[in-house]
Amino acid sequence: MARKRFSDEDVIRLLRQIEVETASGASVAEACRSAGVSDATYYGWRKKFGGMGPSKVRRMKELEKENQRLRKAVSALTLDKLILKESLDYLKPKA
């Protein structure tokens, strides 16, 4: 997996910079070129982070970490449940 070149805060700052440049009359391609990113990267970032401030990005990252932790807990509990069910089926009398 490729290393991230920009942090989320940097992405927010660059998005704001590109928005200011486009509002002052520059095209999106020119604004992206001056920021050092491609058009595709800009549109991907705008789709993911559009309209967010730094505090919302931090909150989103916290929620993603919590979601990952909860998914691990659910998968561990599901595995435990399957193991217990198999052992119960094995211990049942066959009659």
Short mmCIF file of N, CA and C in Angstrom, two decimals:
data_model
loop_
_atom_site.label_atom_id
_atom_site.label_comp_id
_atom_site.label_asym_id
_atom_site.label_seq_id
_atom_site.Cartn_x
_atom_site.Cartn_y
_atom_site.Cartn_z
N MET A 1 0.84 -1.18 0.00
CA MET A 1 0.00 0.00 0.00
C MET A 1 0.89 1.24 0.00
N ALA A 2 0.51 2.22 -0.79
CA ALA A 2 1.31 3.42 -0.92
C ALA A 2 1.23 4.27 0.35
N ARG A 3 2.31 4.96 0.62
CA ARG A 3 2.37 5.86 1.77
C ARG A 3 1.55 7.11 1.46
N LYS A 4 0.81 7.59 2.47
CA LYS A 4 0.03 8.80 2.29
C LYS A 4 0.98 10.00 2.26
N ARG A 5 0.81 10.83 1.28
CA ARG A 5 1.66 11.99 1.13
C ARG A 5 1.15 13.17 1.95
N PHE A 6 -0.16 13.26 2.11
CA PHE A 6 -0.77 14.37 2.82
C PHE A 6 -1.58 13.86 4.00
N SER A 7 -1.49 14.56 5.12
CA SER A 7 -2.35 14.23 6.26
C SER A 7 -3.74 14.78 5.97
N ASP A 8 -4.70 14.38 6.78
CA ASP A 8 -6.07 14.85 6.57
C ASP A 8 -6.17 16.37 6.74
N GLU A 9 -5.41 16.91 7.67
CA GLU A 9 -5.42 18.37 7.87
C GLU A 9 -4.84 19.07 6.65
N ASP A 10 -3.79 18.48 6.05
CA ASP A 10 -3.20 19.05 4.84
C ASP A 10 -4.22 19.02 3.69
N VAL A 11 -4.96 17.94 3.60
CA VAL A 11 -5.96 17.81 2.55
C VAL A 11 -7.02 18.90 2.69
N ILE A 12 -7.49 19.12 3.91
CA ILE A 12 -8.50 20.17 4.15
C ILE A 12 -7.93 21.53 3.75
N ARG A 13 -6.67 21.80 4.12
CA ARG A 13 -6.04 23.07 3.79
C ARG A 13 -5.92 23.24 2.27
N LEU A 14 -5.50 22.18 1.57
CA LEU A 14 -5.38 22.25 0.12
C LEU A 14 -6.73 22.42 -0.57
N LEU A 15 -7.75 21.75 -0.06
CA LEU A 15 -9.08 21.93 -0.63
C LEU A 15 -9.54 23.37 -0.50
N ARG A 16 -9.31 23.97 0.65
CA ARG A 16 -9.68 25.38 0.85
C ARG A 16 -8.90 26.29 -0.10
N GLN A 17 -7.60 25.99 -0.26
CA GLN A 17 -6.76 26.79 -1.15
C GLN A 17 -7.28 26.70 -2.59
N ILE A 18 -7.62 25.51 -3.04
CA ILE A 18 -8.13 25.33 -4.40
C ILE A 18 -9.48 26.02 -4.56
N GLU A 19 -10.32 25.95 -3.54
CA GLU A 19 -11.62 26.64 -3.61
C GLU A 19 -11.44 28.15 -3.74
N VAL A 20 -10.48 28.70 -3.00
CA VAL A 20 -10.23 30.15 -3.08
C VAL A 20 -9.74 30.53 -4.46
N GLU A 21 -8.82 29.74 -5.00
CA GLU A 21 -8.29 30.04 -6.33
C GLU A 21 -9.35 29.93 -7.41
N THR A 22 -10.22 28.93 -7.32
CA THR A 22 -11.28 28.81 -8.32
C THR A 22 -12.31 29.93 -8.17
N ALA A 23 -12.54 30.37 -6.94
CA ALA A 23 -13.48 31.48 -6.73
C ALA A 23 -12.93 32.78 -7.30
N SER A 24 -11.60 32.91 -7.34
CA SER A 24 -11.00 34.13 -7.88
C SER A 24 -10.81 34.06 -9.38
N GLY A 25 -11.30 33.00 -10.03
CA GLY A 25 -11.30 32.97 -11.49
C GLY A 25 -10.42 31.93 -12.13
N ALA A 26 -9.61 31.23 -11.38
CA ALA A 26 -8.74 30.20 -11.96
C ALA A 26 -9.55 28.94 -12.24
N SER A 27 -9.11 28.18 -13.22
CA SER A 27 -9.79 26.91 -13.49
C SER A 27 -9.36 25.88 -12.44
N VAL A 28 -10.11 24.81 -12.35
CA VAL A 28 -9.79 23.76 -11.39
C VAL A 28 -8.43 23.15 -11.70
N ALA A 29 -8.14 22.95 -12.98
CA ALA A 29 -6.86 22.36 -13.38
C ALA A 29 -5.69 23.24 -12.96
N GLU A 30 -5.82 24.55 -13.16
CA GLU A 30 -4.76 25.48 -12.77
C GLU A 30 -4.57 25.51 -11.25
N ALA A 31 -5.69 25.54 -10.53
CA ALA A 31 -5.62 25.58 -9.07
C ALA A 31 -5.00 24.29 -8.52
N CYS A 32 -5.35 23.15 -9.11
CA CYS A 32 -4.77 21.88 -8.67
C CYS A 32 -3.28 21.84 -8.98
N ARG A 33 -2.90 22.33 -10.14
CA ARG A 33 -1.49 22.35 -10.51
C ARG A 33 -0.68 23.21 -9.55
N SER A 34 -1.23 24.35 -9.14
CA SER A 34 -0.51 25.22 -8.20
C SER A 34 -0.42 24.58 -6.81
N ALA A 35 -1.41 23.74 -6.46
CA ALA A 35 -1.39 23.06 -5.17
C ALA A 35 -0.53 21.80 -5.21
N GLY A 36 -0.21 21.32 -6.42
CA GLY A 36 0.64 20.15 -6.54
C GLY A 36 -0.09 18.83 -6.48
N VAL A 37 -1.37 18.83 -6.86
CA VAL A 37 -2.15 17.59 -6.89
C VAL A 37 -2.84 17.48 -8.25
N SER A 38 -3.26 16.27 -8.60
CA SER A 38 -3.96 16.07 -9.86
C SER A 38 -5.45 16.38 -9.70
N ASP A 39 -6.10 16.52 -10.85
CA ASP A 39 -7.55 16.76 -10.83
C ASP A 39 -8.28 15.61 -10.17
N ALA A 40 -7.88 14.38 -10.50
CA ALA A 40 -8.55 13.20 -9.94
C ALA A 40 -8.40 13.15 -8.42
N THR A 41 -7.21 13.50 -7.93
CA THR A 41 -6.99 13.53 -6.49
C THR A 41 -7.88 14.58 -5.85
N TYR A 42 -7.97 15.75 -6.46
CA TYR A 42 -8.82 16.82 -5.94
C TYR A 42 -10.26 16.37 -5.84
N TYR A 43 -10.79 15.75 -6.91
CA TYR A 43 -12.18 15.34 -6.89
C TYR A 43 -12.42 14.22 -5.89
N GLY A 44 -11.45 13.33 -5.72
CA GLY A 44 -11.57 12.28 -4.71
C GLY A 44 -11.59 12.85 -3.31
N TRP A 45 -10.69 13.80 -3.07
CA TRP A 45 -10.66 14.45 -1.75
C TRP A 45 -11.95 15.22 -1.50
N ARG A 46 -12.43 15.91 -2.53
CA ARG A 46 -13.65 16.69 -2.36
C ARG A 46 -14.84 15.78 -2.05
N LYS A 47 -14.85 14.61 -2.66
CA LYS A 47 -15.92 13.65 -2.40
C LYS A 47 -15.85 13.16 -0.96
N LYS A 48 -14.63 12.92 -0.46
CA LYS A 48 -14.46 12.37 0.88
C LYS A 48 -14.55 13.45 1.97
N PHE A 49 -13.90 14.60 1.75
CA PHE A 49 -13.77 15.61 2.79
C PHE A 49 -14.54 16.89 2.51
N GLY A 50 -15.29 16.97 1.44
CA GLY A 50 -15.96 18.21 1.07
C GLY A 50 -16.86 18.75 2.16
N GLY A 51 -16.68 19.99 2.52
CA GLY A 51 -17.52 20.62 3.53
C GLY A 51 -17.14 20.32 4.96
N MET A 52 -16.07 19.57 5.17
CA MET A 52 -15.66 19.25 6.54
C MET A 52 -14.59 20.22 7.02
N GLY A 53 -14.63 20.46 8.30
CA GLY A 53 -13.57 21.21 8.94
C GLY A 53 -12.64 20.26 9.65
N PRO A 54 -11.55 20.76 10.19
CA PRO A 54 -10.59 19.89 10.88
C PRO A 54 -11.20 19.12 12.05
N SER A 55 -12.12 19.74 12.77
CA SER A 55 -12.74 19.05 13.91
C SER A 55 -13.60 17.88 13.45
N LYS A 56 -14.31 18.05 12.33
CA LYS A 56 -15.13 16.96 11.80
C LYS A 56 -14.27 15.82 11.28
N VAL A 57 -13.10 16.15 10.72
CA VAL A 57 -12.21 15.11 10.23
C VAL A 57 -11.67 14.30 11.40
N ARG A 58 -11.30 14.99 12.49
CA ARG A 58 -10.83 14.27 13.69
C ARG A 58 -11.92 13.36 14.24
N ARG A 59 -13.14 13.86 14.28
CA ARG A 59 -14.27 13.06 14.77
C ARG A 59 -14.51 11.85 13.87
N MET A 60 -14.39 12.04 12.55
CA MET A 60 -14.56 10.93 11.62
C MET A 60 -13.50 9.85 11.87
N LYS A 61 -12.26 10.27 12.10
CA LYS A 61 -11.18 9.31 12.36
C LYS A 61 -11.44 8.55 13.67
N GLU A 62 -11.93 9.26 14.70
CA GLU A 62 -12.26 8.61 15.96
C GLU A 62 -13.36 7.57 15.77
N LEU A 63 -14.37 7.92 15.00
CA LEU A 63 -15.47 6.99 14.74
C LEU A 63 -15.00 5.78 13.94
N GLU A 64 -14.09 6.00 12.99
CA GLU A 64 -13.56 4.87 12.22
C GLU A 64 -12.78 3.91 13.12
N LYS A 65 -11.98 4.46 14.06
CA LYS A 65 -11.23 3.61 14.99
C LYS A 65 -12.18 2.83 15.90
N GLU A 66 -13.21 3.51 16.41
CA GLU A 66 -14.18 2.84 17.27
C GLU A 66 -14.93 1.76 16.50
N ASN A 67 -15.29 2.05 15.27
CA ASN A 67 -15.99 1.07 14.43
C ASN A 67 -15.12 -0.16 14.20
N GLN A 68 -13.84 0.05 13.96
CA GLN A 68 -12.91 -1.06 13.76
C GLN A 68 -12.81 -1.91 15.03
N ARG A 69 -12.73 -1.26 16.18
CA ARG A 69 -12.65 -1.98 17.45
C ARG A 69 -13.91 -2.80 17.69
N LEU A 70 -15.06 -2.23 17.41
CA LEU A 70 -16.32 -2.94 17.61
C LEU A 70 -16.46 -4.11 16.64
N ARG A 71 -15.98 -3.95 15.42
CA ARG A 71 -16.04 -5.06 14.45
C ARG A 71 -15.18 -6.22 14.93
N LYS A 72 -14.01 -5.92 15.49
CA LYS A 72 -13.15 -6.98 16.02
C LYS A 72 -13.85 -7.70 17.17
N ALA A 73 -14.51 -6.94 18.04
CA ALA A 73 -15.21 -7.55 19.17
C ALA A 73 -16.34 -8.46 18.69
N VAL A 74 -17.09 -8.01 17.72
CA VAL A 74 -18.19 -8.82 17.20
C VAL A 74 -17.66 -10.09 16.54
N SER A 75 -16.57 -9.98 15.79
CA SER A 75 -16.04 -11.18 15.14
C SER A 75 -15.50 -12.17 16.17
N ALA A 76 -14.88 -11.67 17.24
CA ALA A 76 -14.39 -12.57 18.29
C ALA A 76 -15.55 -13.26 18.99
N LEU A 77 -16.61 -12.53 19.28
CA LEU A 77 -17.78 -13.13 19.93
C LEU A 77 -18.48 -14.13 19.01
N THR A 78 -18.53 -13.84 17.74
CA THR A 78 -19.13 -14.77 16.79
C THR A 78 -18.34 -16.06 16.73
N LEU A 79 -17.02 -15.93 16.73
CA LEU A 79 -16.17 -17.12 16.72
C LEU A 79 -16.37 -17.95 17.99
N ASP A 80 -16.43 -17.27 19.14
CA ASP A 80 -16.68 -17.98 20.40
C ASP A 80 -18.01 -18.71 20.36
N LYS A 81 -19.02 -18.06 19.83
CA LYS A 81 -20.34 -18.66 19.74
C LYS A 81 -20.32 -19.91 18.87
N LEU A 82 -19.62 -19.85 17.75
CA LEU A 82 -19.53 -21.02 16.87
C LEU A 82 -18.79 -22.17 17.53
N ILE A 83 -17.74 -21.85 18.25
CA ILE A 83 -16.98 -22.90 18.95
C ILE A 83 -17.85 -23.57 20.00
N LEU A 84 -18.57 -22.77 20.78
CA LEU A 84 -19.45 -23.34 21.80
C LEU A 84 -20.57 -24.18 21.18
N LYS A 85 -21.10 -23.73 20.07
CA LYS A 85 -22.17 -24.47 19.41
C LYS A 85 -21.66 -25.81 18.89
N GLU A 86 -20.47 -25.81 18.30
CA GLU A 86 -19.90 -27.06 17.81
C GLU A 86 -19.62 -28.03 18.95
N SER A 87 -19.10 -27.51 20.06
CA SER A 87 -18.80 -28.40 21.20
C SER A 87 -20.10 -28.93 21.81
N LEU A 88 -21.14 -28.14 21.83
CA LEU A 88 -22.43 -28.60 22.34
C LEU A 88 -23.00 -29.70 21.45
N ASP A 89 -22.89 -29.50 20.14
CA ASP A 89 -23.36 -30.53 19.20
C ASP A 89 -22.57 -31.83 19.37
N TYR A 90 -21.30 -31.69 19.65
CA TYR A 90 -20.45 -32.87 19.82
C TYR A 90 -20.79 -33.62 21.11
N LEU A 91 -21.14 -32.87 22.15
CA LEU A 91 -21.42 -33.49 23.46
C LEU A 91 -22.83 -34.03 23.59
N LYS A 92 -23.73 -33.66 22.68
CA LYS A 92 -25.11 -34.15 22.77
C LYS A 92 -25.13 -35.67 22.60
N PRO A 93 -25.98 -36.34 23.36
CA PRO A 93 -26.08 -37.79 23.18
C PRO A 93 -26.73 -38.11 21.84
N LYS A 94 -26.21 -39.12 21.20
CA LYS A 94 -26.71 -39.52 19.87
C LYS A 94 -27.77 -40.59 20.03
N ALA A 95 -28.98 -40.21 20.20
CA ALA A 95 -30.04 -41.21 20.37
C ALA A 95 -31.30 -40.78 19.70
#
